Coordinates of C-alpha atoms in Angstrom, one line a residue:
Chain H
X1 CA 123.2 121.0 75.9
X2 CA 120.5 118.2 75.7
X3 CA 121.3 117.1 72.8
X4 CA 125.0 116.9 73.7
X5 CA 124.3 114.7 76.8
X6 CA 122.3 112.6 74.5
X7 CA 123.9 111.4 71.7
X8 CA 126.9 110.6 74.1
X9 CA 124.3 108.4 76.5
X10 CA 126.1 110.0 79.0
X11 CA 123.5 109.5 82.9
X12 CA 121.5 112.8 83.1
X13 CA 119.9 115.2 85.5
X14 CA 116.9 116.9 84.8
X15 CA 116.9 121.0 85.5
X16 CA 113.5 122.5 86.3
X17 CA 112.3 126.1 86.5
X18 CA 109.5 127.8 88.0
X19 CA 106.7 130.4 87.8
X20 CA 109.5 133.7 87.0
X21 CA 112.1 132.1 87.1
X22 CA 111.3 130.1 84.2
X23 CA 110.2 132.9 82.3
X24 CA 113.2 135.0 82.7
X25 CA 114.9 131.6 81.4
X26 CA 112.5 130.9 79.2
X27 CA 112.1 127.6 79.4
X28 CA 110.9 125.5 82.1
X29 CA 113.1 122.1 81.8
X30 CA 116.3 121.5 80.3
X31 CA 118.5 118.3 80.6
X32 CA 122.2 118.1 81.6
X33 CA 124.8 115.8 81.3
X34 CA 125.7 114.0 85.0
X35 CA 128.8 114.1 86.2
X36 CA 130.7 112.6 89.7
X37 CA 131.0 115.8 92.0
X38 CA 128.3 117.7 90.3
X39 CA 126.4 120.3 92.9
X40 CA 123.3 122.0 92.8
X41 CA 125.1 125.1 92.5
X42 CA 127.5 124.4 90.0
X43 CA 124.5 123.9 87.8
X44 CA 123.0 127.2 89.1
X45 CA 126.2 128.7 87.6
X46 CA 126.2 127.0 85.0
X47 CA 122.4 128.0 84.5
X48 CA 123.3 131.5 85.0
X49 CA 125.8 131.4 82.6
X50 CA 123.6 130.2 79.4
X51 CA 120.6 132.6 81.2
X52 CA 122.0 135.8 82.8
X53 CA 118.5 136.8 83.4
X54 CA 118.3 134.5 86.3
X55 CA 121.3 136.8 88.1
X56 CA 118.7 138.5 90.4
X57 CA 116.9 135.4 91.8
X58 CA 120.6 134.1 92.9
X59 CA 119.8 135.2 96.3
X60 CA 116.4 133.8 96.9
X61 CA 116.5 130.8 95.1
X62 CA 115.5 127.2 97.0
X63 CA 116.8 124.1 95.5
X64 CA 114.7 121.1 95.6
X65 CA 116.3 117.6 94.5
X66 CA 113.8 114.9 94.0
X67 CA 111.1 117.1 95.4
X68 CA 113.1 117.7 98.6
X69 CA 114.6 121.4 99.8
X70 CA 118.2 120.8 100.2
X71 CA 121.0 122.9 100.8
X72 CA 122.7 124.5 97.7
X73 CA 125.9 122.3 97.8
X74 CA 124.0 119.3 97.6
X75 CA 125.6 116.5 95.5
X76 CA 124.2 114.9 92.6
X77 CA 123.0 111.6 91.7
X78 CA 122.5 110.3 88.5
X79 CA 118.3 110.7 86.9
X80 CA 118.1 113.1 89.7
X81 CA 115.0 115.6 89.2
X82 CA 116.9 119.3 90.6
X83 CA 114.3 122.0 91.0
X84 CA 115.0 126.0 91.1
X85 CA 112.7 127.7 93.1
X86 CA 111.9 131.4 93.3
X87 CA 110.3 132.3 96.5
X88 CA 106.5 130.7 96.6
X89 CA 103.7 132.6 96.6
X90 CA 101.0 129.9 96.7
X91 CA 97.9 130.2 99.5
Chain P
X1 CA 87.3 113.4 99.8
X2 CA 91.1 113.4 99.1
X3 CA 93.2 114.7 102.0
X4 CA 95.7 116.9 99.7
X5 CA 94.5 118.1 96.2
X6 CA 96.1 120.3 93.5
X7 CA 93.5 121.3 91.0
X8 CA 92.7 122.9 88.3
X9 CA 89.3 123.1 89.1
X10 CA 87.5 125.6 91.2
X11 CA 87.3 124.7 95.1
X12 CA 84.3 123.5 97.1
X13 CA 85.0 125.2 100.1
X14 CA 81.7 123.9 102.1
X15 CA 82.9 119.9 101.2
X16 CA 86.1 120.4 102.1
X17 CA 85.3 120.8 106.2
X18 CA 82.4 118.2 105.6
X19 CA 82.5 115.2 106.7
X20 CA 86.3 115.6 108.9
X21 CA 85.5 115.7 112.8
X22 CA 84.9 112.3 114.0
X23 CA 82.9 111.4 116.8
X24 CA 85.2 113.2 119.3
X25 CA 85.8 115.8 117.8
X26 CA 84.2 119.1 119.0
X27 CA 86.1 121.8 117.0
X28 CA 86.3 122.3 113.0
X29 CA 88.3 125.2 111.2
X30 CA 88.4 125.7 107.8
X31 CA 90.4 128.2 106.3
X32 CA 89.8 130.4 102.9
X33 CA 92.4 132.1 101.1
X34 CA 90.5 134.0 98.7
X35 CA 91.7 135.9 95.7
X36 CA 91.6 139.4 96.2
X37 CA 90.2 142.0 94.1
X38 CA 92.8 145.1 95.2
X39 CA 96.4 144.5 96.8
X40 CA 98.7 147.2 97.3
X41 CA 96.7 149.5 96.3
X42 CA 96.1 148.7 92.9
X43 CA 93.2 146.3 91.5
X44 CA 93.5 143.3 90.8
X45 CA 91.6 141.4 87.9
X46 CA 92.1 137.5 88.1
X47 CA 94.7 135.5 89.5
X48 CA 96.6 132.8 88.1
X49 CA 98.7 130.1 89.8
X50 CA 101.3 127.5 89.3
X51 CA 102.4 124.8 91.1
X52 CA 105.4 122.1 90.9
X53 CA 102.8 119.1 91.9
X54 CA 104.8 116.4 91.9
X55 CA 106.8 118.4 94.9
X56 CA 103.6 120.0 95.9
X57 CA 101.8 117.2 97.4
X58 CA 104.8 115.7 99.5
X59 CA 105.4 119.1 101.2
X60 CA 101.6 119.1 102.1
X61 CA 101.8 115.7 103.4
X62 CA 104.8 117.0 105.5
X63 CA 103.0 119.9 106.5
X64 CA 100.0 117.7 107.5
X65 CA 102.9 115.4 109.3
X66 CA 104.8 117.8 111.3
X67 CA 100.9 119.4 112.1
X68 CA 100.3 116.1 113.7
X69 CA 103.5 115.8 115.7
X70 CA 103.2 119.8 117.0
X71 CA 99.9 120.0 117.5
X72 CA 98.0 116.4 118.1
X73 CA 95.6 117.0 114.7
X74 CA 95.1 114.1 112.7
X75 CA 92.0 115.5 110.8
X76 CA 93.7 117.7 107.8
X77 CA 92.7 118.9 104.9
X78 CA 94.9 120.9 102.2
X79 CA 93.1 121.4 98.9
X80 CA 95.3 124.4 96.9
X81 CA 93.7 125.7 92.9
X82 CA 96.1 126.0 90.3
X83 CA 95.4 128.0 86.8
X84 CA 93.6 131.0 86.4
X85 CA 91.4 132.0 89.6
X86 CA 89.0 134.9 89.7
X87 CA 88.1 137.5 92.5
X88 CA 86.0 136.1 95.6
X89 CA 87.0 132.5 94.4
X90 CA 88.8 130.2 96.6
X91 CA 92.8 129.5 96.2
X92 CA 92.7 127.5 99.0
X93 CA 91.1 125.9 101.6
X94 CA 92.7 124.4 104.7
X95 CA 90.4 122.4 106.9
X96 CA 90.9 120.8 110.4
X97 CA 89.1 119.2 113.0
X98 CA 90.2 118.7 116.6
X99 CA 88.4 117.5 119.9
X100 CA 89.2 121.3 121.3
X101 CA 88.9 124.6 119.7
X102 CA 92.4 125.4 120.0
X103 CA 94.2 123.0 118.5
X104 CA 92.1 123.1 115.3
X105 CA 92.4 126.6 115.4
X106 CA 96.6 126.0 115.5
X107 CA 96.4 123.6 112.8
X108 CA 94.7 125.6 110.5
X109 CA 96.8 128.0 110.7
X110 CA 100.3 126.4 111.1
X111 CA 99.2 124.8 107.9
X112 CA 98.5 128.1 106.3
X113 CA 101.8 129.6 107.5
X114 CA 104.1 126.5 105.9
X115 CA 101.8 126.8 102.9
X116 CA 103.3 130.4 102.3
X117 CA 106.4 129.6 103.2
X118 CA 107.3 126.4 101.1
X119 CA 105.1 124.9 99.0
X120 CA 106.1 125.0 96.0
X121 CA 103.2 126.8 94.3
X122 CA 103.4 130.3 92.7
X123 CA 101.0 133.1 92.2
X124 CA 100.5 136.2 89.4
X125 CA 98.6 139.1 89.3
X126 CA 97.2 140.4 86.4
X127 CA 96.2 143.8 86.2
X128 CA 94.9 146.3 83.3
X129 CA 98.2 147.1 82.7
X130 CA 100.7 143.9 83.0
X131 CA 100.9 141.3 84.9
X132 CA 103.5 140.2 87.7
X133 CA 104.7 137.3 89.8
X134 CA 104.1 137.9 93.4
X135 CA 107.4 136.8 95.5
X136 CA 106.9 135.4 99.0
X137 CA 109.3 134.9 102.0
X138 CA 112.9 135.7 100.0
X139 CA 114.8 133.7 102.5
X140 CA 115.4 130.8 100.6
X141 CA 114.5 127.0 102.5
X142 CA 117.1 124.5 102.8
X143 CA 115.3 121.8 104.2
Chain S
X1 CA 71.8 136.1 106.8
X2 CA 72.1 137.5 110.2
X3 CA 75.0 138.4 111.7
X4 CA 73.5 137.3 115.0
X5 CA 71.5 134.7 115.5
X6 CA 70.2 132.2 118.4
X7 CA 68.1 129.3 116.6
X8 CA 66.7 126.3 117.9
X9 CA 66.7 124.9 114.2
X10 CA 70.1 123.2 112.7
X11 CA 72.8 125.6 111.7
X12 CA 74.3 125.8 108.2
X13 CA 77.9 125.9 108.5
X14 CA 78.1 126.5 105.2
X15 CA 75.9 129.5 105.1
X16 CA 77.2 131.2 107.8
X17 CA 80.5 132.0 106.0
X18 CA 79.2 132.2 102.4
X19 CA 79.0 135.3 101.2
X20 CA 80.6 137.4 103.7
X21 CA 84.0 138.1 102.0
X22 CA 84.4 141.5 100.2
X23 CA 85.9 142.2 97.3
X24 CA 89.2 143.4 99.5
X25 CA 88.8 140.2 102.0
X26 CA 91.5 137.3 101.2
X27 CA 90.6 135.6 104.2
X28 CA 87.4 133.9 105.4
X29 CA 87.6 131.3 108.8
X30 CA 84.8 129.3 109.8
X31 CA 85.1 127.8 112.9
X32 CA 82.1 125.0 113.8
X33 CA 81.6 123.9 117.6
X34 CA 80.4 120.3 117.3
X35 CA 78.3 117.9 119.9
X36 CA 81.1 115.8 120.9
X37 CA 80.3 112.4 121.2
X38 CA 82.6 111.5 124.2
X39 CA 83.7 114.1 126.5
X40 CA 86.0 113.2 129.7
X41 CA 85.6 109.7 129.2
X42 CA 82.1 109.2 129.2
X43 CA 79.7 109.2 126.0
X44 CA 77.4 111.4 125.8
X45 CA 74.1 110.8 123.8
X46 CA 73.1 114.3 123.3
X47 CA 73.3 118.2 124.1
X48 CA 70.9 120.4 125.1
X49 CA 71.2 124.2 125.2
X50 CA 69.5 126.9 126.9
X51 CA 70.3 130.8 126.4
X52 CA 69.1 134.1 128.1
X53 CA 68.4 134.9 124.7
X54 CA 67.5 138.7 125.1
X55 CA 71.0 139.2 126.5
X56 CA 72.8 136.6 124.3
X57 CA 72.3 138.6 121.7
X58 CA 73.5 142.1 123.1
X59 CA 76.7 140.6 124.3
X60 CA 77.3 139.0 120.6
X61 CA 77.4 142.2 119.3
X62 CA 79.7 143.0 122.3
X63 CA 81.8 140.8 121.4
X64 CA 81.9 141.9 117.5
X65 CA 82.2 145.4 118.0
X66 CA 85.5 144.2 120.2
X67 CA 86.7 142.3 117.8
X68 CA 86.2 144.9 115.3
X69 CA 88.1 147.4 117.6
X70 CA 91.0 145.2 118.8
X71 CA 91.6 143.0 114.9
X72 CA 90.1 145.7 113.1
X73 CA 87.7 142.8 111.4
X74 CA 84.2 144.0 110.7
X75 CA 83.2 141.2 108.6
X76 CA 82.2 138.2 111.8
X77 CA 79.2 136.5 112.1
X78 CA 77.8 134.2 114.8
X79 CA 75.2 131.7 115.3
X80 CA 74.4 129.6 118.2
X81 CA 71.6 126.8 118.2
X82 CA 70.0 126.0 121.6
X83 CA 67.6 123.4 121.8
X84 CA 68.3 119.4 122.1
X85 CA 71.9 119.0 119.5
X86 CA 72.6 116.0 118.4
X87 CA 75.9 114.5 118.0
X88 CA 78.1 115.4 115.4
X89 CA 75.9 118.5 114.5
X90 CA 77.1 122.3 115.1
X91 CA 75.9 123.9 118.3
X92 CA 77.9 127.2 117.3
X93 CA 79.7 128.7 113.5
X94 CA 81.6 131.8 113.9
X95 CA 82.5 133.3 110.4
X96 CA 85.4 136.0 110.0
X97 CA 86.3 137.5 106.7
X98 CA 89.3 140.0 106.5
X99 CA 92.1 141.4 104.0
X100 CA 94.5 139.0 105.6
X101 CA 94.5 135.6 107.4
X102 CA 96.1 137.0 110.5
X103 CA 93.6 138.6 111.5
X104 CA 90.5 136.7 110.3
X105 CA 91.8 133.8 112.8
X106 CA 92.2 136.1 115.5
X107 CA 88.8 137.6 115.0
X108 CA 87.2 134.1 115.3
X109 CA 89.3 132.7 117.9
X110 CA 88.8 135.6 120.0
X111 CA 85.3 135.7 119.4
X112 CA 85.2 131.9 120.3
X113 CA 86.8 133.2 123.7
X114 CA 84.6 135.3 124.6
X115 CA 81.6 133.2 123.6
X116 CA 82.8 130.4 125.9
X117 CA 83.7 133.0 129.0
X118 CA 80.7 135.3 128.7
X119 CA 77.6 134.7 126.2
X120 CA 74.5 133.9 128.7
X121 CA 74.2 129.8 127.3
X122 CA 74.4 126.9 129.0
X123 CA 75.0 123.2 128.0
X124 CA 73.6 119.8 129.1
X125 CA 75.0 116.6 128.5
X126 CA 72.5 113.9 128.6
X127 CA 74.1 110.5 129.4
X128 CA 73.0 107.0 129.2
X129 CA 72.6 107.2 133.6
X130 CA 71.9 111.0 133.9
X131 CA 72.3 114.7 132.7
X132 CA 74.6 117.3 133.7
X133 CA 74.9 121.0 133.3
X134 CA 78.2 121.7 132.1
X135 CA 79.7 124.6 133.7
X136 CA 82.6 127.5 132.4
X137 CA 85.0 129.6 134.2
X138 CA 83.8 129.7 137.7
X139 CA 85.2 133.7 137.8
X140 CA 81.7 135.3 138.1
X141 CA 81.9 138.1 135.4
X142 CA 81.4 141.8 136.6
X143 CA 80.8 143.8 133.3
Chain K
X1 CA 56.4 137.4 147.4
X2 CA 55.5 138.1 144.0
X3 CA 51.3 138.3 144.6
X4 CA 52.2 140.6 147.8
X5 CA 54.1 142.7 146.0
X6 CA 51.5 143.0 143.0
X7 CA 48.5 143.4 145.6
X8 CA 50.2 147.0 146.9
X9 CA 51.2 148.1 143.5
X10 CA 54.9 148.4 144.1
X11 CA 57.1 148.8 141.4
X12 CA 58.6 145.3 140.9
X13 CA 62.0 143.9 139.8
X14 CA 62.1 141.0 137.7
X15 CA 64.5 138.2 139.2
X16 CA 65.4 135.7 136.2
X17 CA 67.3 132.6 136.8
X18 CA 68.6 130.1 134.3
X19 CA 70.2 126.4 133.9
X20 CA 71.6 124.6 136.9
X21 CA 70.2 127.8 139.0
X22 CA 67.2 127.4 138.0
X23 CA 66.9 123.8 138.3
X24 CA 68.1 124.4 141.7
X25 CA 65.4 126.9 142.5
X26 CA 62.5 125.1 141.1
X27 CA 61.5 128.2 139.2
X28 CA 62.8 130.6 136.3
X29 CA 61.3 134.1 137.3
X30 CA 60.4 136.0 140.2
X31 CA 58.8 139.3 140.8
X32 CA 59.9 141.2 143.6
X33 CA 58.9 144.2 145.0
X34 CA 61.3 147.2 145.0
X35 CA 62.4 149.6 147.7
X36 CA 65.1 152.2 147.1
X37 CA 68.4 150.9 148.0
X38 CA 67.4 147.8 146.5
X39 CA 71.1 145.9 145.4
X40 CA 71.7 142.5 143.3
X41 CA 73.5 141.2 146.5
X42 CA 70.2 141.9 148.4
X43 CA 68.0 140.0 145.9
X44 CA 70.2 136.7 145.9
X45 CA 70.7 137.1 149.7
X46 CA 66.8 136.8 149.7
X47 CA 66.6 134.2 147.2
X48 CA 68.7 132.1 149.0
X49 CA 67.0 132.8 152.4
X50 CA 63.9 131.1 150.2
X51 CA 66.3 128.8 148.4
X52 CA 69.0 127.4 150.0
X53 CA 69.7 125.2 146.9
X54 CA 70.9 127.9 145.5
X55 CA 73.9 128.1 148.3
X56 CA 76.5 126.3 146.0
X57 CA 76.0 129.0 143.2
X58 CA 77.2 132.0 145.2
X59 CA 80.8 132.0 144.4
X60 CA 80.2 131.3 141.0
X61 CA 77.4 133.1 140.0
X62 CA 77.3 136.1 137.5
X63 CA 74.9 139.5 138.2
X64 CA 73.5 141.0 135.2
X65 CA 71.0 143.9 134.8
X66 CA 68.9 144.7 131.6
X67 CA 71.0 142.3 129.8
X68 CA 74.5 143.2 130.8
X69 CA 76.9 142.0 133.3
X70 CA 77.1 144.1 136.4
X71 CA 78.8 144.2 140.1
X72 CA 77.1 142.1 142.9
X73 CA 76.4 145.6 144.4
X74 CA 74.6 147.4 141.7
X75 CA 71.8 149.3 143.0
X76 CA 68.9 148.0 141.5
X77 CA 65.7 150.5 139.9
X78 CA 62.4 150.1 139.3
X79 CA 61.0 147.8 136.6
X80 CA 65.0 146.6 136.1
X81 CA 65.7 142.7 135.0
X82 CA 67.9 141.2 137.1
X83 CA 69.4 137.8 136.2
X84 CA 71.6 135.5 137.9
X85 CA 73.8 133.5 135.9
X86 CA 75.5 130.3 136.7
X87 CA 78.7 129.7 135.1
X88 CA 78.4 130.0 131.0
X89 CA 78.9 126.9 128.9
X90 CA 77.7 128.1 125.6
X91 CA 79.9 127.3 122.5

């Protein structure tokens, strides 16, 4: 879908994964196309839908927007940076 | 000595504490997490860790922030290793320093606490057999 | 190093701690007790400290052998300087190690405790005008 | 006391005192002679008869024998150290 939201020049929002997350994805940061009324969660879906191996973090998942937690049905801005966090393990 | 530090570099856990307490100060913590050669049971070989640093250092400064508010500390140090960390070393030191014991003791570990609960940072085990992505709290945070 | 010790030369905080995490220990606190430079509104220029050494020592291990009983940490180490303490240096580092944080805070809180209520030392501020003998919990102990 | 008591031979208890205590006293250690029936309580009675700077202590002051912390009304033995111990301000 990157390239899609691309070559159209259509305003983006960057998707990053974490730690096992991202391997279950497998891959770490992907690009989508912005659009009015877009939520956190509908990109989870969406996410979900492309990566079905993300299915079990559903539950435990955090959502960071600009390096902020926020709540799951957070709207989007345009250039937003939206973060998918499995549960940290740091310390 | 920066007050918050993601690195890939191994931790120096005696500067960290050095050089913090101020002239009124009478109490200094400082905190180890260090990597642990057996957990549940089965033994560990190194530890590797990954962080989100660019949302990494905010949530320390918040930490540190709220740590302030709560507990009167201004004196706080949160230096967390990222990358591949062997048994005995450091993965993190937390250091504080307080005019009483008891506040520095709080700080240190109210940072500790929020540090496992939402910093975005990750840790895996790696074992002789396979490897695996420790999970913490599954409650997810909202903000 | 000791686990136990009453000096009249400088402590190194960062010896005390070094070392004492096992291979099963995740957690190491150091706590440092510092010569305060101000202390209820006055400055003070300097600390001097005085311990009934052959019984200091017996009741540190008192107080480890509790800890190790009630936190189940056996990894603790204490040293206390007496002698003229200047400001800014340590007058007392308690080191815990331990599996878990938990419980390496509580085994050098608690030990801090009980060095404050019961270990036979005594503290003098020396002032620009004068000297004092600071004094602890007035409750005479009983055993 | 202490010479009198060295002059008969009698078996002596050692009477330490420390800090603001000893300060107050004007001295750190004191023989005494021992009788059966001897008590801590009967020592600092005595010390303060000689004392009376040491007065303000009473309340606060801690009894220990051969290095651990005792009742005011221990009975004391033969060659024991006794020590009286202002409040502690170690740390």
């Amino acid at each position: 879908m990157t390239e899609l939201a691309r070559s159209r020049g259509t305003p983006l929002v960057s998707v990053l994964l974490f730690a096992a997350a991202r391997e279950a994805a497998g891959r770490g940061r992907i690009e989508i196309g912005y659009r009015p009324g877009l939520t956190a969660a509908a990109v989870w879906e969406r996410l979900i839908g492309e990566h079905p191996e993300l299915e079990p973090f559903a539950a435990s998942i955090s959502v960071a927007v600009n390096h902020r937690f926020v709540p799951r049905d957070t709207l989007l801005d345009p250039g937003d940076e939206l973060a998918f966090l499995p549960p940290v393990s740091g310390g | 000595m920066e007050r918050f530090r993601i690195t890939g570099e191994p931790l120096d856990e005696r500067a960290v504490g050095s050089g913090l307490a101020t002239f009124e100060d009478g109490a200094v913590v400082v905190f180890s997490g260090v990597a642990r050669g057996r957990n549940r049971g089965r033994q560990v070989l190194h530890l590797e860790y990954e962080a989100y640093e660019a949302m990494a250092l905010p949530v320390l400064r918040g930490i540190a922030a709220e740590v302030r508010e709560r507990f009167g500390v201004e004196r706080l140090r949160i230096h967390h290793r990222v990358g591949r960390v062997g048994i005995g070393e450091p993965s993190v030191v937390v250091a504080a320093a307080a005019p009483h014991r008891r506040s520095a003791f709080e700080a240190a570990q109210h940072a500790m606490n929020e540090i496992k609960r939402i910093v975005p940072i990750w840790k895996r085990e790696f074992f002789e057999d396979g490897e695996v992505w420790v999970e913490g709290p599954k409650e997810p945070v909202t903000g």
